[in-house]
Short mmCIF file of C-alpha atoms in Angstrom, two decimals:
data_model
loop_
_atom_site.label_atom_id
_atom_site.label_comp_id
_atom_site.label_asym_id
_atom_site.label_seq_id
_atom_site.Cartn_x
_atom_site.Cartn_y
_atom_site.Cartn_z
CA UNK A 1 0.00 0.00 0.00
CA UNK A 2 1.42 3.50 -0.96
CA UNK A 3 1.59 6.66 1.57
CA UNK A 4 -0.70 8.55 -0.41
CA UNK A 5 -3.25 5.34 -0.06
CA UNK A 6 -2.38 5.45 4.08
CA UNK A 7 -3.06 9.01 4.16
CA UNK A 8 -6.59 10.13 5.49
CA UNK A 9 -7.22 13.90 4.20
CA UNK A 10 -9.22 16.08 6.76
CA UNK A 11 -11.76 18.52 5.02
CA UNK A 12 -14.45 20.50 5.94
CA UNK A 13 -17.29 22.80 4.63
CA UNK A 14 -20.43 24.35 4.48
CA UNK A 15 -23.99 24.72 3.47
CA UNK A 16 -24.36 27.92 2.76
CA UNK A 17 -28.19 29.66 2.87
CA UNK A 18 -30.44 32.89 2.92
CA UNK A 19 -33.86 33.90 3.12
CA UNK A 20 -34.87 35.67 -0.36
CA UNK A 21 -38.45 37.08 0.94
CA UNK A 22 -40.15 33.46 2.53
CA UNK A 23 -37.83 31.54 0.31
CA UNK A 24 -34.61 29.45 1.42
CA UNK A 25 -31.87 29.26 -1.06
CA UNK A 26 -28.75 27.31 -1.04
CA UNK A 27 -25.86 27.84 -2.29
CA UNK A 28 -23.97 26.03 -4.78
CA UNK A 29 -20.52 25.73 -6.05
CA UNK A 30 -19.28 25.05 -9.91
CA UNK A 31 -15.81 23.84 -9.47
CA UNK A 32 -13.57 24.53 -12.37
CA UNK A 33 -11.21 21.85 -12.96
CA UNK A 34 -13.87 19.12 -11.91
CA UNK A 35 -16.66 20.34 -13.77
CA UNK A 36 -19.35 19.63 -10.96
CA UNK A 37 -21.71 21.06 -8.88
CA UNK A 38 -20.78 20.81 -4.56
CA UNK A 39 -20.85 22.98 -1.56
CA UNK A 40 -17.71 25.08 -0.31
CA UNK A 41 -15.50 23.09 1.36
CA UNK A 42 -11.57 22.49 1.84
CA UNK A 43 -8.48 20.97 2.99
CA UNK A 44 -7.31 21.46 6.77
CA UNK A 45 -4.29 23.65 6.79
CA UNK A 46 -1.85 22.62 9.50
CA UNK A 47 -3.06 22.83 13.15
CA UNK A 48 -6.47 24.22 12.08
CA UNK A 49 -9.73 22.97 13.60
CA UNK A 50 -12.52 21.75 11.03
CA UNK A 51 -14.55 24.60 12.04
CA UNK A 52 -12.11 27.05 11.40
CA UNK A 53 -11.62 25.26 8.29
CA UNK A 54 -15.03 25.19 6.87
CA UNK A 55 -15.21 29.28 7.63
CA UNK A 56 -11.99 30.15 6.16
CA UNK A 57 -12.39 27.35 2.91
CA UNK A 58 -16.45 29.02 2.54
CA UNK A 59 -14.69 32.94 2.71
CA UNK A 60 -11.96 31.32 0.07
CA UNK A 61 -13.95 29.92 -2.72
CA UNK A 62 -16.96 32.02 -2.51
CA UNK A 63 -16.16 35.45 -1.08
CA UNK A 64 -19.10 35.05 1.77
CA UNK A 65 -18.18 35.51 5.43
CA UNK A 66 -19.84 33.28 7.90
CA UNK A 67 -20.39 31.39 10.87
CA UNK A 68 -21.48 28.30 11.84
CA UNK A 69 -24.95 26.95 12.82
CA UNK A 70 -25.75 23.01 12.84
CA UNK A 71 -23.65 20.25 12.06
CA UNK A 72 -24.74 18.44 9.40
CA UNK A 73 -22.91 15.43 9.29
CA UNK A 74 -19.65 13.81 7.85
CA UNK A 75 -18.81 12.19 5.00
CA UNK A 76 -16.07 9.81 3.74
CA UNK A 77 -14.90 8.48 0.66
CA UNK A 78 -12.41 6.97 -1.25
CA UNK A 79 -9.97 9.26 -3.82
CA UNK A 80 -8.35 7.91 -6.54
CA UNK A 81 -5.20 7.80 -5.23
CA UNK A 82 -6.61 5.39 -2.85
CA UNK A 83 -6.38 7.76 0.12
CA UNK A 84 -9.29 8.33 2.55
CA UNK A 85 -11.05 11.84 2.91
CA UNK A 86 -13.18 13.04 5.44
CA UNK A 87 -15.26 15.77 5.12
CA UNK A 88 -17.32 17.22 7.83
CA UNK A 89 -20.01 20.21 7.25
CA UNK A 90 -22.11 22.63 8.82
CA UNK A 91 -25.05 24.79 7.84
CA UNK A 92 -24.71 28.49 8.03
CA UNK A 93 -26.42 31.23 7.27
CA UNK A 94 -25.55 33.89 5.18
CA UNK A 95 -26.23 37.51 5.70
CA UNK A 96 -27.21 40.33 3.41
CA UNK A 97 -24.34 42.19 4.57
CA UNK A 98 -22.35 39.39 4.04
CA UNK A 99 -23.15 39.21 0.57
CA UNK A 100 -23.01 42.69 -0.58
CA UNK A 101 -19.69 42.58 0.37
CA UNK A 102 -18.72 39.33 -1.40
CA UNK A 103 -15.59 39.95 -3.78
CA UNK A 104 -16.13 36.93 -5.57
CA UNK A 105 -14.65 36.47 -9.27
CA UNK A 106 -14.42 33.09 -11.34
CA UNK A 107 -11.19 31.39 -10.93
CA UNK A 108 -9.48 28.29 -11.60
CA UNK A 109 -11.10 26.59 -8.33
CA UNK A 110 -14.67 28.11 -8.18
CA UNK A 111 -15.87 29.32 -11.79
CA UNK A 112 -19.60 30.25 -10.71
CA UNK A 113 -21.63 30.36 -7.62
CA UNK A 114 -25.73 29.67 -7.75
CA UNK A 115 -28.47 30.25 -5.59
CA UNK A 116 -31.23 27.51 -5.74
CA UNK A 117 -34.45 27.45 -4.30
CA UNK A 118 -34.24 24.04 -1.40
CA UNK A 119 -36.52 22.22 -3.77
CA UNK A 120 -33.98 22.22 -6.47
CA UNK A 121 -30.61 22.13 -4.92
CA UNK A 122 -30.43 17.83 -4.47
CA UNK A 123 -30.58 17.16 -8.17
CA UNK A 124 -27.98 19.65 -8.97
CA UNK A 125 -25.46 18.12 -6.77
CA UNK A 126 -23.28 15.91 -8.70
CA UNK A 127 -22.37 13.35 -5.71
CA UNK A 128 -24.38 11.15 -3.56
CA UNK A 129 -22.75 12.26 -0.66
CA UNK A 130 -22.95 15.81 -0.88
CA UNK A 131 -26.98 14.69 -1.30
CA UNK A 132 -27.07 13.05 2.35
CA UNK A 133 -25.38 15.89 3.72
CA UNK A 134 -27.98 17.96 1.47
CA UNK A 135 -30.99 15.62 3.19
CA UNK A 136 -29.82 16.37 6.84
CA UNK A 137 -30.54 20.19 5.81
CA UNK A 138 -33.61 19.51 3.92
CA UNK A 139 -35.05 17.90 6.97
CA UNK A 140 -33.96 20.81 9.23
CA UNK A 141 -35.45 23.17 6.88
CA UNK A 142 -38.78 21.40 6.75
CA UNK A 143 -38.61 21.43 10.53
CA UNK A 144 -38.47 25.07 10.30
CA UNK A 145 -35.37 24.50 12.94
CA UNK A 146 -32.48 25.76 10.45
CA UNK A 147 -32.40 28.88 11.94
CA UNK A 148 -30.07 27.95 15.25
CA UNK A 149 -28.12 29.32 18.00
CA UNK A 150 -25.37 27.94 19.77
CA UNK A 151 -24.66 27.49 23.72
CA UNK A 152 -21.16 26.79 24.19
CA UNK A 153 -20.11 24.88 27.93
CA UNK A 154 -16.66 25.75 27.91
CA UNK A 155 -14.22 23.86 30.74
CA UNK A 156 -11.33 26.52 31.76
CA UNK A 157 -7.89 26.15 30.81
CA UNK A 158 -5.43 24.80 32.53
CA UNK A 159 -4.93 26.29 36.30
CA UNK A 160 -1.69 26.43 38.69
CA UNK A 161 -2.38 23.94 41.32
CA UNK A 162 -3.12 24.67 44.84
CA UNK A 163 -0.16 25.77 46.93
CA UNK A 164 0.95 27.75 49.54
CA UNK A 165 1.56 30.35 46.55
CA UNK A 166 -1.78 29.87 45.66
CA UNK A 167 -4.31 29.08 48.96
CA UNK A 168 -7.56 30.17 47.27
CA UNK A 169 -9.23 28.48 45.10
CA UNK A 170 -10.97 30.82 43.36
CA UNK A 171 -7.31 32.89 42.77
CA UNK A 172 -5.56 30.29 41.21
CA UNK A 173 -4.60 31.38 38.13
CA UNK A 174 -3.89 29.52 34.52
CA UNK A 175 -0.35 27.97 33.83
CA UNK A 176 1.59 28.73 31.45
CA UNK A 177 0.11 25.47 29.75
CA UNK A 178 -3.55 27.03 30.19
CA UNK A 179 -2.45 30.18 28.97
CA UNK A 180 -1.51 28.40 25.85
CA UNK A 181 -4.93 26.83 25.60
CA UNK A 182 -6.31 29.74 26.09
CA UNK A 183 -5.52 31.55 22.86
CA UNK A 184 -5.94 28.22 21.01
CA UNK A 185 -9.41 28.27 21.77
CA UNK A 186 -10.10 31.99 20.11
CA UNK A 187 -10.30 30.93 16.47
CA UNK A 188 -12.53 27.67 16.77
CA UNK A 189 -14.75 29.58 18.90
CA UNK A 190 -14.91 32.64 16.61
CA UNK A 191 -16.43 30.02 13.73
CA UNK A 192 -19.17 29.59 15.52
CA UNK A 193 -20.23 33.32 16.01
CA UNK A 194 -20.01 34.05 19.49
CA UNK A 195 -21.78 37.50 20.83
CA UNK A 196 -22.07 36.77 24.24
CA UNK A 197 -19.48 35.74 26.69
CA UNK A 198 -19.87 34.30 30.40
CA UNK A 199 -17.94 33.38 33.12
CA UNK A 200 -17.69 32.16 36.48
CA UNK A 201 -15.59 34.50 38.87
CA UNK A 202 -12.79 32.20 39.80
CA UNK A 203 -9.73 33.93 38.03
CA UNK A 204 -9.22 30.51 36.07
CA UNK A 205 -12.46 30.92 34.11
CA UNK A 206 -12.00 34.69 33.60
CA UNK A 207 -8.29 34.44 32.22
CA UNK A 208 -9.73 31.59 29.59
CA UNK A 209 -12.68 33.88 28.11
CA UNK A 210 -9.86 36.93 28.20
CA UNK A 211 -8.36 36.35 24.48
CA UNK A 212 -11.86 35.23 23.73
CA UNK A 213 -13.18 38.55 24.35
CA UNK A 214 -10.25 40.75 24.13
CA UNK A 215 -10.69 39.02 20.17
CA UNK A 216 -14.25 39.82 19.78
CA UNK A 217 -14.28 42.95 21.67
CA UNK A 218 -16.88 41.04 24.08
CA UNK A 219 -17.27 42.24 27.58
CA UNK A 220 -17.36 39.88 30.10
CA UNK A 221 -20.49 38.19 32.18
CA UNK A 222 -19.09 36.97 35.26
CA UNK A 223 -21.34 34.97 37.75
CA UNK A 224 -20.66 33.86 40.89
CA UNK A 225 -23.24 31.05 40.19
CA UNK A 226 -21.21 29.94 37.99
CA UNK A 227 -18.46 28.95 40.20
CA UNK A 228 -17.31 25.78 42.01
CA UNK A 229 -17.84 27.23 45.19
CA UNK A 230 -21.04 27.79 44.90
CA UNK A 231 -21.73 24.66 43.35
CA UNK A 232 -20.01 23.02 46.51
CA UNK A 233 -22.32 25.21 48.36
CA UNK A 234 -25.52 23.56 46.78
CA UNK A 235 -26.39 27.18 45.27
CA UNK A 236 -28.25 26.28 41.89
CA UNK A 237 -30.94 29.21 41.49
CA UNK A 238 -27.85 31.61 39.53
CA UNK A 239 -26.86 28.87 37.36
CA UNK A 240 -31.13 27.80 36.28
CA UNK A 241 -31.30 31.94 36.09
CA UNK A 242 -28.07 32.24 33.85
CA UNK A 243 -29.12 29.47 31.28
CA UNK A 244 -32.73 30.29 31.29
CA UNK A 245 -32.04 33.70 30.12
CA UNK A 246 -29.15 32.62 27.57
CA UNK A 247 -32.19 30.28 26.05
CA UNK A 248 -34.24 33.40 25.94
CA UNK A 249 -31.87 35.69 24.25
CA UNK A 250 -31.25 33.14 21.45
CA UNK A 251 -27.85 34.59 20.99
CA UNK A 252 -24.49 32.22 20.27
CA UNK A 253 -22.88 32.01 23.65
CA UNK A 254 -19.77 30.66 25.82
CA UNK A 255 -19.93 29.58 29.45
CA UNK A 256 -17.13 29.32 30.84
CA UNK A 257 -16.99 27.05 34.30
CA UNK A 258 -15.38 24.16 35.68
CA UNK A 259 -15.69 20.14 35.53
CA UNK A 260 -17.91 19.45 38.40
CA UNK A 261 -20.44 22.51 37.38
CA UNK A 262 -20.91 21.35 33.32
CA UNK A 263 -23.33 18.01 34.21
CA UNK A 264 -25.42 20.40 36.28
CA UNK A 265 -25.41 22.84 33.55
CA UNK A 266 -26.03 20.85 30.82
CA UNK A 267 -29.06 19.43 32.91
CA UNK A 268 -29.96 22.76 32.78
CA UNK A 269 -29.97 23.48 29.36
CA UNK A 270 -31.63 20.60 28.45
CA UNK A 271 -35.00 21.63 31.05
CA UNK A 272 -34.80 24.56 29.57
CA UNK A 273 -35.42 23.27 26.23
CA UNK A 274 -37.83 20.76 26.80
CA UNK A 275 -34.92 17.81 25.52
CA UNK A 276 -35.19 14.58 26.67
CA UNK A 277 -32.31 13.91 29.02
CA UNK A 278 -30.10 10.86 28.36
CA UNK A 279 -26.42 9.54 28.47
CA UNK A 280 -25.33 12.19 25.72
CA UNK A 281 -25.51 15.43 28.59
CA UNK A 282 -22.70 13.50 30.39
CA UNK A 283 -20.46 12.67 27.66
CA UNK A 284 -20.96 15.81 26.65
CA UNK A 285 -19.64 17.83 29.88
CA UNK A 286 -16.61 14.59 30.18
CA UNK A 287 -13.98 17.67 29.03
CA UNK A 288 -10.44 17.65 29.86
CA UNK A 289 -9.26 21.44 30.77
CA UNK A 290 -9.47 24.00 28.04
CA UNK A 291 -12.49 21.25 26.29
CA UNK A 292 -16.21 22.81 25.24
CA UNK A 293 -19.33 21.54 23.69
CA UNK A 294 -21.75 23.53 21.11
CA UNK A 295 -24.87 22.99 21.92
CA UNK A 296 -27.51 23.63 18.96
CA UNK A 297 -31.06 24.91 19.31
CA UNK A 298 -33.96 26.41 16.95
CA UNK A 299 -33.62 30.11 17.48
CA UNK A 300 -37.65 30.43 16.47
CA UNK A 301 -38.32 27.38 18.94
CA UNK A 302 -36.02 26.69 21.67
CA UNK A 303 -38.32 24.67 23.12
CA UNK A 304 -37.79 22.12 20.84
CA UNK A 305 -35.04 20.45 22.16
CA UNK A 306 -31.33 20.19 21.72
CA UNK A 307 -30.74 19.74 17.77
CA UNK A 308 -27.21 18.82 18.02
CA UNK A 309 -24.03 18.54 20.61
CA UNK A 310 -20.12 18.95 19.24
CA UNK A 311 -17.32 18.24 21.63
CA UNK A 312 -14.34 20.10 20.97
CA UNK A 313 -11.07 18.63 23.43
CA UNK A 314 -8.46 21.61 22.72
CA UNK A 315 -4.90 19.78 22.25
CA UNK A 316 -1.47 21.59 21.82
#
C-alpha cells in the first residue's frame, strides 16, 4: 500500500443559505477543474480545527463571510489515489451584509456560484454524498429549525495547582500550559459566532474567556453562580437563572466554568429546552481542561429540544 493510499485527508465545509423574501436558497458551487456542482468546502491547513476550516475554505472559494450553525454530518470516501477523505459540514447562514460585500470572481477553483431554491438544490449536486449531507438540511429546513443558535459549555484552561503560593481556590490562576490553551481556543470559537461571553468568577475561568473577548471585543459576564464554590455550596438558582435567560436571548454564547459545574449545567440546558435527558448530557460535559461543547437549538423554537451537541477537546 502507498503513503498517499495510508493518508486520510481532513476537510471540511459548508452549506451555505439565505432567506430571499419566505424563500430558502442554497448555495452552490461550480468547481472549475472538476466540472461539478458541490458545496464550499476544503483541505485542513496545519493545526487548524474543522470549524475554522469550513469558515476560512467558505470565505476562500466564494467570497461570503460566515459562521457556523448546525452540524450536518460527515462524509467519507475513497480518492483515486486510494487515500481516505473526510469531510465534515455545517449549515450556516448567510447575511445580506455578508453578501453585498462578497468579492467573488471566477477562478481556476470556483468558476460560478448559484443560488437555488431548497426544492432544487439535491438534483444539482453531482455526488451522492454531498446529497445526504444535502438531506440532513432539507429535513432541518422542513422542521423550520435551520435557523439555530449555539450554547457553548466551555471547561477553563489549565490552572496552577493549589499551593501555599496559591491558597484560594478561586485565585488560582492559569499555567503557562492554560495560557496556551487559552488563545488556542479563540479561532474555533470565533467560527461559531459568538456574541455573548460568560464566566464564572474564579480567576481561572476569567483568564480563559480573556483572548476570547479581548478578540471579539466582548465584555465579560461573570457569575458567581457559575463557580465551584457555589456549586459546593448547593447554590443552583444563579446557574437555572443564567441558562434560562441565555435560552431566551437566542444569541451564540460561551460559558465558561469548571468540571464538576458542566453536568449540572447541561441538565440545565436541556430543562430549559424541553430535551429529553439521556447519556449524551454527560459525555458531553466529560472535558479535559481548556475542552467545550456547542450545543444547537432552533432560534424560532427553543423549546424544541437540543438539535445537536459537538465536543471540541483543545490539544497543543
Amino acid at each position: 500500500m502507498t503513503a498517499a493510499a495510508e493518508t486520510e485527508i481532513l476537510a471540511a465545509g459548508t452549506v451555505c443559505w439565505r432567506r430571499v423574501s419566505d424563500q430558502i436558497m442554497v448555495l452552490l458551487v461550480h468547481r472549475t477543474k472538476q466540472k461539478d456542482v458541490s458545496f464550499p468546502k476544503g483541505k485542513l491547513d496545519p493545526g487548524e480545527s474543522m470549524p475554522q476550516a469550513a469558515v476560512r475554505e467558505t470565505l476562500e472559494e466564494t467570497g461570503l463571510g460566515v459562521t457556523l450553525g448546525v452540524n450536518l454530518g460527515t462524509i467519507h470516501y475513497t480518492l483515486p489515489t486510494g487515500g481516505k477523505k473526510t469531510v465534515q459540514y455545517w449549515a450556516a447562514e448567510v447575511t445580506e451584509p455578508a453578501v453585498q460585500v462578497s468579492r467573488f470572481i471566477p477562478n481556476a477553483e470556483i468558476e460560478a456560484l448559484e443560488w437555488v431554491p431548497v426544492a432544487q438544490a439535491r438534483k444539482r449536486l453531482s455526488y451522492s454524498a454531498d446529497q445526504e449531507i444535502f438531506d440532513v438540511f432539507a429535513n432541518l429546513v422542513e422542521r423550520d429549525a435551520i435557523d439555530t443558535f449555539s450554547v457553548i459549555l466551555l471547561r477553563h484552561a489549565k490552572a496552577e495547582s493549589r499551593s501555599a503560593v496559591f491558597p484560594e481556590d478561586r485565585l488560582r490562576p492559569l499555567s503557562d500550559f492554560g495560557e496556551d490553551q487559552a488563545e488556542l481556543l479563540v479561532p474555533t470559537l470565533e467560527a461559531f459566532g459568538v456574541s455573548r461571553i460568560y464566566s464564572s468568577n474564579a480567576e481561572r475561568c476569567m483568564r480563559t474567556v480573556a483572548p476570547l473577548a479581548h478578540h471579539l471585543h466582548k465584555t465579560v459576564r461573570v457569575h458567581e453562580g457559575l463557580s465551584q464554590d457555589a456549586w459546593d455550596a448547593g447554590e443552583s438558582n444563579e446557574l437555572r437563572r443564567t441558562i434560562g435567560k441565555v435560552v431566551r436571548k437566542g444569541k451564540n454564547t460561551v460559558i465558561c466554568t469548571h468540571r464538576p459545574v458542566l453536568p449540572d449545567a447541561a441538565r440545565e440546558l436541556a430543562l430549559a429546552t424541553g430535551s429529553l435527558p439521556g447519556e449524551y448530557l454527560r459525555e458531553a460535559t466529560a472535558l479535559p481542561t481548556a475542552g467545550f461543547s456547542v450545543f444547537h437549538l432552533s432560534r424560532r423554537y427553543p423549546g424544541a429540544g437540543i438539535l445537536g451537541v459537538e465536543m471540541y477537546p483543545i490539544k497543543l
